[in-house]
Amino acid sequence: MKEIWFAGGCFWGTERLMSAIQGVVSTEVGYANGDPSLDPSYEEVCRRTTGYRETVHVLYDPAEVSTDYLVYAFYSSIDPSMENGQGNDRGPQYQACIFWKDPETEDTVRRISAVEAMRYRPFCVVLEELKVFRRAEEYHQRYLEKNEHGYCHVDPYLIKQVSDRVFDPSAYKRPSDEEISESLSGSEIYITQNGGTEPPFDNEYDSEFGRGIFVDKVTGEPLFLSQDKYNSHCGWPAFSRPLDPNAMVYLEDRSLPITRIEVRSRVGNTHLGHVFYGDSWSPTRARYCMNSASLRFIPVEDMETEGYGHLVHLVGEKKEMWRSPFSDDVGRI
């Protein structure tokens, strides 16, 4: 068994999130890295004078879930740019933190946090070795299981999402900036690293409708299945849903007069494109409008040799390319 400690605002919600993940053996809420001479009560911690943060101790089986997955799941539940608070809770006891006891866990936490820090300014999550942990009162343990309608700042849809993971991300790592510069062309760097957009109808995968999967060009992380690609008539590869929602990161994009929802990859922080809602062409009404330059298509017959054999069973039947109902009128207007 391995262990890690997460402070993500009110410990009721963070505990519920972590306990929903397959491979987590046990969770315990308490107070971490405050005055070691104190064994504080909840009321004392709330007075903001002890230095303790509401924290969840997570014991997990690394054969079933990786440290990577737990850290990414934690980051998906917080706003890393918020200091001394999460959700509606404010105060130093609600500061977002990750604590560890062993060097291997520290390396993983720092590697992933460096990627997360690229997405958020400022980045306020505290990363520390665990010095002291005091177990909280019994009524706080598994509080939301005992109180079905109790307060939880973590979205219940997110809790379900992290419990339904399709794959573990630990096999994928973001290369160094130097390695990325050497492996990508200038236009690919502009798009994947600087949030650029390629020309519509003049990109590699707009008309690609073979069977297989689309992965992050930078890290190889699986992103989309071929059966979820459809012809949105927008000029870019469009998908109705991701292969695993946990692999998507959504950020506000205010670079245009309208606010858009940018989509980035979890592991690589690769700019993929944007997601739009209300598209009548999409079976889910969602259109993941992606850049071909951010993706790599792997045909189903190559998935085994490319290391994606465990996902072959997810690939659906071949689809004919959807054609615009206006295609017969092209050239007549």
Short mmCIF file of C-alpha atoms in Angstrom, two decimals:
data_model
loop_
_atom_site.label_atom_id
_atom_site.label_comp_id
_atom_site.label_asym_id
_atom_site.label_seq_id
_atom_site.Cartn_x
_atom_site.Cartn_y
_atom_site.Cartn_z
CA MET A 1 0.00 0.00 0.00
CA LYS A 2 1.02 3.63 -0.58
CA GLU A 3 -0.23 6.85 0.97
CA ILE A 4 -0.65 10.52 0.13
CA TRP A 5 -2.41 13.47 1.75
CA PHE A 6 -4.67 16.01 -0.02
CA ALA A 7 -6.04 19.27 1.33
CA GLY A 8 -8.64 20.65 -1.06
CA GLY A 9 -10.91 22.92 0.93
CA CYS A 10 -13.57 21.33 3.12
CA PHE A 11 -12.32 17.80 3.79
CA TRP A 12 -15.81 16.30 3.49
CA GLY A 13 -15.86 16.76 -0.29
CA THR A 14 -12.24 15.79 -0.91
CA GLU A 15 -12.73 12.63 1.15
CA ARG A 16 -15.84 11.74 -0.89
CA LEU A 17 -13.92 12.28 -4.14
CA MET A 18 -10.99 10.09 -3.14
CA SER A 19 -13.06 7.30 -1.64
CA ALA A 20 -14.93 6.97 -4.97
CA ILE A 21 -11.76 6.00 -6.85
CA GLN A 22 -11.17 2.30 -7.47
CA GLY A 23 -7.90 1.29 -5.84
CA VAL A 24 -8.27 3.60 -2.84
CA VAL A 25 -8.25 1.29 0.19
CA SER A 26 -9.17 3.79 2.91
CA THR A 27 -9.53 7.49 3.64
CA GLU A 28 -9.21 9.42 6.88
CA VAL A 29 -9.88 13.12 7.42
CA GLY A 30 -7.80 15.21 9.76
CA TYR A 31 -5.56 18.24 10.14
CA ALA A 32 -2.04 18.49 8.68
CA ASN A 33 1.19 20.46 9.07
CA GLY A 34 0.17 22.82 11.83
CA ASP A 35 1.67 23.45 15.26
CA PRO A 36 3.05 20.01 16.26
CA SER A 37 2.56 20.80 19.93
CA LEU A 38 -1.21 20.90 19.42
CA ASP A 39 -3.81 18.20 18.94
CA PRO A 40 -6.51 20.62 17.83
CA SER A 41 -10.26 20.29 17.72
CA TYR A 42 -12.28 21.30 14.66
CA GLU A 43 -13.33 24.50 16.44
CA GLU A 44 -9.70 25.39 17.19
CA VAL A 45 -8.66 24.83 13.57
CA CYS A 46 -11.53 27.07 12.45
CA ARG A 47 -10.15 29.88 14.62
CA ARG A 48 -7.22 30.05 12.13
CA THR A 49 -4.48 30.12 14.77
CA THR A 50 -3.16 26.53 14.68
CA GLY A 51 -1.65 26.45 11.17
CA TYR A 52 -3.47 23.19 10.38
CA ARG A 53 -5.22 22.49 7.05
CA GLU A 54 -8.24 20.25 6.60
CA THR A 55 -6.66 17.21 4.95
CA VAL A 56 -7.53 13.73 3.70
CA HIS A 57 -5.13 10.83 4.25
CA VAL A 58 -5.46 8.43 1.29
CA LEU A 59 -4.23 4.84 1.47
CA TYR A 60 -4.21 3.13 -1.94
CA ASP A 61 -3.09 0.06 -3.84
CA PRO A 62 -0.60 1.11 -6.58
CA ALA A 63 -1.42 -2.09 -8.47
CA GLU A 64 -4.94 -0.72 -9.03
CA VAL A 65 -4.50 3.04 -9.23
CA SER A 66 -1.42 5.19 -9.77
CA THR A 67 -0.24 8.19 -7.81
CA ASP A 68 -0.56 10.09 -11.09
CA TYR A 69 -4.27 9.41 -11.31
CA LEU A 70 -4.95 10.48 -7.73
CA VAL A 71 -3.03 13.73 -8.19
CA TYR A 72 -4.78 14.56 -11.47
CA ALA A 73 -8.16 13.74 -9.88
CA PHE A 74 -7.35 16.07 -6.99
CA TYR A 75 -6.44 18.93 -9.33
CA SER A 76 -9.68 18.44 -11.26
CA SER A 77 -11.60 19.14 -8.03
CA ILE A 78 -9.93 22.42 -7.02
CA ASP A 79 -9.13 25.89 -8.33
CA PRO A 80 -5.30 25.96 -8.08
CA SER A 81 -5.29 29.75 -8.46
CA MET A 82 -7.23 30.28 -5.20
CA GLU A 83 -5.32 31.00 -2.01
CA ASN A 84 -6.73 30.13 1.42
CA GLY A 85 -10.02 28.79 0.16
CA GLN A 86 -11.95 26.47 -2.14
CA GLY A 87 -15.58 26.62 -3.17
CA ASN A 88 -17.51 28.79 -0.73
CA ASP A 89 -15.03 28.21 2.11
CA ARG A 90 -12.45 30.82 3.06
CA GLY A 91 -9.59 30.71 5.52
CA PRO A 92 -6.07 29.25 5.82
CA GLN A 93 -7.50 25.93 7.04
CA TYR A 94 -8.95 25.52 3.51
CA GLN A 95 -5.67 26.10 1.67
CA ALA A 96 -5.13 23.59 -1.15
CA CYS A 97 -2.09 21.39 -0.43
CA ILE A 98 -0.51 18.07 -1.32
CA PHE A 99 1.63 16.29 1.28
CA TRP A 100 3.87 13.23 0.99
CA LYS A 101 6.32 11.14 3.02
CA ASP A 102 8.48 9.42 0.38
CA PRO A 103 10.70 10.77 -2.44
CA GLU A 104 8.93 8.80 -5.17
CA THR A 105 5.58 10.40 -4.34
CA GLU A 106 7.24 13.80 -4.12
CA ASP A 107 8.68 13.39 -7.62
CA THR A 108 5.25 12.52 -9.04
CA VAL A 109 3.53 15.40 -7.25
CA ARG A 110 6.10 17.95 -8.38
CA ARG A 111 6.11 16.69 -11.99
CA ILE A 112 2.33 16.89 -12.33
CA SER A 113 2.09 20.15 -10.40
CA ALA A 114 4.58 21.73 -12.80
CA VAL A 115 2.16 20.95 -15.65
CA GLU A 116 -0.82 22.24 -13.66
CA ALA A 117 1.07 25.46 -12.94
CA MET A 118 1.18 26.10 -16.71
CA ARG A 119 -2.62 26.31 -16.74
CA TYR A 120 -3.23 28.60 -13.77
CA ARG A 121 -1.89 32.03 -12.82
CA PRO A 122 -1.30 32.44 -9.99
CA PHE A 123 -0.60 28.88 -8.89
CA CYS A 124 -1.24 28.72 -5.14
CA VAL A 125 -1.19 25.02 -4.22
CA VAL A 126 1.20 24.27 -1.36
CA LEU A 127 3.48 21.25 -1.91
CA GLU A 128 5.15 19.96 1.25
CA GLU A 129 6.46 16.89 3.00
CA LEU A 130 4.03 15.75 5.68
CA LYS A 131 5.28 16.73 9.13
CA VAL A 132 2.26 16.09 11.34
CA PHE A 133 -1.27 14.73 10.83
CA ARG A 134 -3.96 14.74 13.49
CA ARG A 135 -7.08 12.62 12.98
CA ALA A 136 -10.29 14.66 13.02
CA GLU A 137 -13.28 13.94 15.21
CA GLU A 138 -15.24 10.80 14.42
CA TYR A 139 -18.31 12.66 13.16
CA HIS A 140 -16.18 14.11 10.34
CA GLN A 141 -15.10 10.68 9.08
CA ARG A 142 -17.10 9.71 5.95
CA TYR A 143 -19.35 12.66 6.74
CA LEU A 144 -21.16 12.71 3.41
CA GLU A 145 -21.97 9.01 3.65
CA LYS A 146 -23.62 9.65 7.00
CA ASN A 147 -25.28 12.89 5.84
CA GLU A 148 -26.58 12.38 2.32
CA HIS A 149 -27.52 16.03 1.84
CA GLY A 150 -24.50 17.49 3.61
CA TYR A 151 -22.49 20.34 2.14
CA CYS A 152 -20.00 19.34 -0.56
CA HIS A 153 -18.03 21.81 -2.66
CA VAL A 154 -16.97 19.07 -5.11
CA ASP A 155 -19.29 18.57 -8.09
CA PRO A 156 -21.07 15.20 -7.74
CA TYR A 157 -20.71 14.68 -11.51
CA LEU A 158 -16.95 14.94 -11.10
CA ILE A 159 -17.02 12.35 -8.32
CA LYS A 160 -18.79 9.94 -10.65
CA GLN A 161 -16.43 10.81 -13.50
CA VAL A 162 -13.25 10.02 -11.56
CA SER A 163 -14.79 6.73 -10.41
CA ASP A 164 -15.42 5.71 -14.05
CA ARG A 165 -11.93 6.16 -15.48
CA VAL A 166 -11.24 4.40 -18.79
CA PHE A 167 -7.45 4.24 -18.44
CA ASP A 168 -4.70 5.26 -16.03
CA PRO A 169 -2.54 8.18 -17.21
CA SER A 170 0.70 7.07 -15.55
CA ALA A 171 2.06 5.66 -18.83
CA TYR A 172 2.17 9.16 -20.34
CA LYS A 173 4.49 12.04 -19.46
CA ARG A 174 4.94 15.55 -20.82
CA PRO A 175 8.34 15.82 -22.54
CA SER A 176 10.68 18.68 -21.74
CA ASP A 177 10.28 21.93 -23.67
CA GLU A 178 13.48 21.11 -25.55
CA GLU A 179 12.17 17.68 -26.58
CA ILE A 180 8.88 19.21 -27.73
CA SER A 181 10.73 21.80 -29.81
CA GLU A 182 12.77 19.07 -31.48
CA SER A 183 9.83 16.77 -32.24
CA LEU A 184 7.27 19.26 -33.57
CA SER A 185 7.23 21.60 -36.55
CA GLY A 186 6.95 25.35 -36.12
CA SER A 187 3.22 25.38 -36.87
CA GLU A 188 2.62 22.45 -34.50
CA ILE A 189 4.43 24.29 -31.71
CA TYR A 190 2.38 27.42 -32.43
CA ILE A 191 -0.86 25.44 -32.13
CA THR A 192 -0.10 22.95 -29.35
CA GLN A 193 2.00 25.20 -27.10
CA ASN A 194 0.76 28.71 -27.88
CA GLY A 195 -2.95 28.15 -28.40
CA GLY A 196 -2.97 28.74 -32.14
CA THR A 197 -5.55 27.55 -34.68
CA GLU A 198 -4.89 25.88 -38.02
CA PRO A 199 -6.82 26.77 -41.22
CA PRO A 200 -10.28 25.16 -41.64
CA PHE A 201 -10.62 22.46 -44.32
CA ASP A 202 -6.83 22.53 -44.78
CA ASN A 203 -5.61 20.16 -42.08
CA GLU A 204 -4.74 16.48 -41.80
CA TYR A 205 -7.73 14.92 -40.08
CA ASP A 206 -10.79 16.93 -41.11
CA SER A 207 -11.75 14.13 -43.54
CA GLU A 208 -10.24 11.19 -41.62
CA PHE A 209 -12.99 8.67 -40.79
CA GLY A 210 -11.06 5.42 -40.43
CA ARG A 211 -11.38 3.13 -37.41
CA GLY A 212 -8.96 3.79 -34.57
CA ILE A 213 -8.14 6.34 -31.90
CA PHE A 214 -6.83 9.89 -31.82
CA VAL A 215 -4.10 10.60 -29.26
CA ASP A 216 -2.26 13.68 -28.02
CA LYS A 217 0.57 14.30 -30.49
CA VAL A 218 2.84 15.51 -27.67
CA THR A 219 2.38 12.73 -25.08
CA GLY A 220 0.45 9.92 -26.79
CA GLU A 221 -2.36 10.12 -24.22
CA PRO A 222 -5.59 8.67 -25.73
CA LEU A 223 -8.19 11.37 -26.40
CA PHE A 224 -10.93 10.35 -28.87
CA LEU A 225 -12.45 7.27 -30.54
CA SER A 226 -13.10 7.16 -34.27
CA GLN A 227 -16.82 6.41 -33.88
CA ASP A 228 -17.26 9.70 -32.01
CA LYS A 229 -15.86 11.75 -34.90
CA TYR A 230 -18.47 13.34 -37.11
CA ASN A 231 -18.65 15.80 -39.99
CA SER A 232 -19.63 19.05 -38.33
CA HIS A 233 -18.99 21.01 -41.57
CA CYS A 234 -16.78 23.40 -39.59
CA GLY A 235 -13.51 22.44 -41.30
CA TRP A 236 -11.75 20.93 -38.28
CA PRO A 237 -11.88 17.42 -36.75
CA ALA A 238 -15.00 17.32 -34.58
CA PHE A 239 -15.93 14.79 -31.91
CA SER A 240 -19.11 14.32 -29.91
CA ARG A 241 -17.35 13.13 -26.76
CA PRO A 242 -13.88 12.31 -25.40
CA LEU A 243 -12.65 8.75 -24.96
CA ASP A 244 -12.23 9.44 -21.23
CA PRO A 245 -13.62 12.72 -19.81
CA ASN A 246 -10.88 12.64 -17.17
CA ALA A 247 -8.29 13.29 -19.90
CA MET A 248 -9.81 16.71 -20.73
CA VAL A 249 -9.04 20.03 -19.00
CA TYR A 250 -11.35 22.98 -19.61
CA LEU A 251 -10.25 26.60 -19.33
CA GLU A 252 -11.92 29.92 -20.08
CA ASP A 253 -10.57 31.52 -23.26
CA ARG A 254 -11.12 35.28 -23.46
CA SER A 255 -8.86 35.91 -26.45
CA LEU A 256 -11.90 36.86 -28.58
CA PRO A 257 -14.79 39.22 -27.77
CA ILE A 258 -16.79 36.12 -26.79
CA THR A 259 -15.74 33.74 -24.02
CA ARG A 260 -14.95 30.25 -25.32
CA ILE A 261 -14.14 27.01 -23.51
CA GLU A 262 -10.63 25.89 -24.36
CA VAL A 263 -9.81 22.17 -24.21
CA ARG A 264 -6.35 21.04 -23.16
CA SER A 265 -4.96 17.56 -22.62
CA ARG A 266 -4.50 16.41 -19.04
CA VAL A 267 -0.93 15.11 -19.12
CA GLY A 268 0.66 17.28 -21.79
CA ASN A 269 -1.28 20.53 -21.33
CA THR A 270 -1.51 20.47 -25.13
CA HIS A 271 -3.89 23.02 -26.61
CA LEU A 272 -6.38 20.84 -28.49
CA GLY A 273 -9.09 23.30 -29.49
CA HIS A 274 -12.46 24.32 -28.04
CA VAL A 275 -15.74 22.70 -27.08
CA PHE A 276 -19.09 24.17 -28.12
CA TYR A 277 -22.55 23.15 -26.97
CA GLY A 278 -25.83 23.05 -28.89
CA ASP A 279 -24.47 21.60 -32.16
CA SER A 280 -27.40 19.86 -33.87
CA TRP A 281 -25.02 17.72 -35.95
CA SER A 282 -23.56 16.12 -32.83
CA PRO A 283 -25.27 13.11 -31.21
CA THR A 284 -24.49 14.62 -27.80
CA ARG A 285 -25.08 18.26 -28.86
CA ALA A 286 -21.43 18.90 -27.90
CA ARG A 287 -18.79 19.65 -30.53
CA TYR A 288 -15.18 19.11 -29.58
CA CYS A 289 -13.60 21.19 -32.34
CA MET A 290 -9.97 20.07 -32.40
CA ASN A 291 -6.82 20.98 -34.30
CA SER A 292 -5.34 18.20 -36.43
CA ALA A 293 -1.89 19.45 -35.48
CA SER A 294 -2.58 18.52 -31.85
CA LEU A 295 -3.61 14.96 -32.66
CA ARG A 296 -2.17 11.73 -34.02
CA PHE A 297 -4.48 9.15 -35.54
CA ILE A 298 -3.66 5.48 -34.91
CA PRO A 299 -5.58 2.99 -37.13
CA VAL A 300 -7.15 0.11 -35.25
CA GLU A 301 -4.84 -2.42 -36.94
CA ASP A 302 -1.81 -0.56 -35.52
CA MET A 303 -3.07 -0.05 -31.99
CA GLU A 304 -1.58 -3.23 -30.55
CA THR A 305 1.95 -2.54 -31.82
CA GLU A 306 1.68 1.14 -30.82
CA GLY A 307 0.88 0.18 -27.21
CA TYR A 308 -2.87 0.77 -27.24
CA GLY A 309 -4.03 -2.84 -27.44
CA HIS A 310 -5.94 -2.48 -24.16
CA LEU A 311 -8.24 0.04 -25.88
CA VAL A 312 -9.00 -1.89 -29.10
CA HIS A 313 -12.24 -3.22 -27.63
CA LEU A 314 -13.53 0.35 -27.37
CA VAL A 315 -13.24 1.05 -31.10
CA GLY A 316 -16.61 0.82 -32.84
CA GLU A 317 -17.56 -0.18 -36.36
CA LYS A 318 -16.41 1.76 -39.39
CA LYS A 319 -18.54 4.81 -40.19
CA GLU A 320 -19.04 6.33 -43.57
CA MET A 321 -18.03 9.95 -43.70
CA TRP A 322 -21.07 12.08 -43.03
CA ARG A 323 -21.77 14.31 -46.00
CA SER A 324 -23.35 17.72 -45.91
CA PRO A 325 -27.00 17.78 -47.10
CA PHE A 326 -25.93 20.75 -49.18
CA SER A 327 -23.17 18.88 -51.01
CA ASP A 328 -25.33 18.23 -54.09
CA ASP A 329 -25.78 21.95 -54.53
CA VAL A 330 -22.10 22.81 -54.43
CA GLY A 331 -21.20 24.72 -57.62
CA ARG A 332 -24.80 25.49 -58.45
CA ILE A 333 -25.05 28.71 -56.51
#
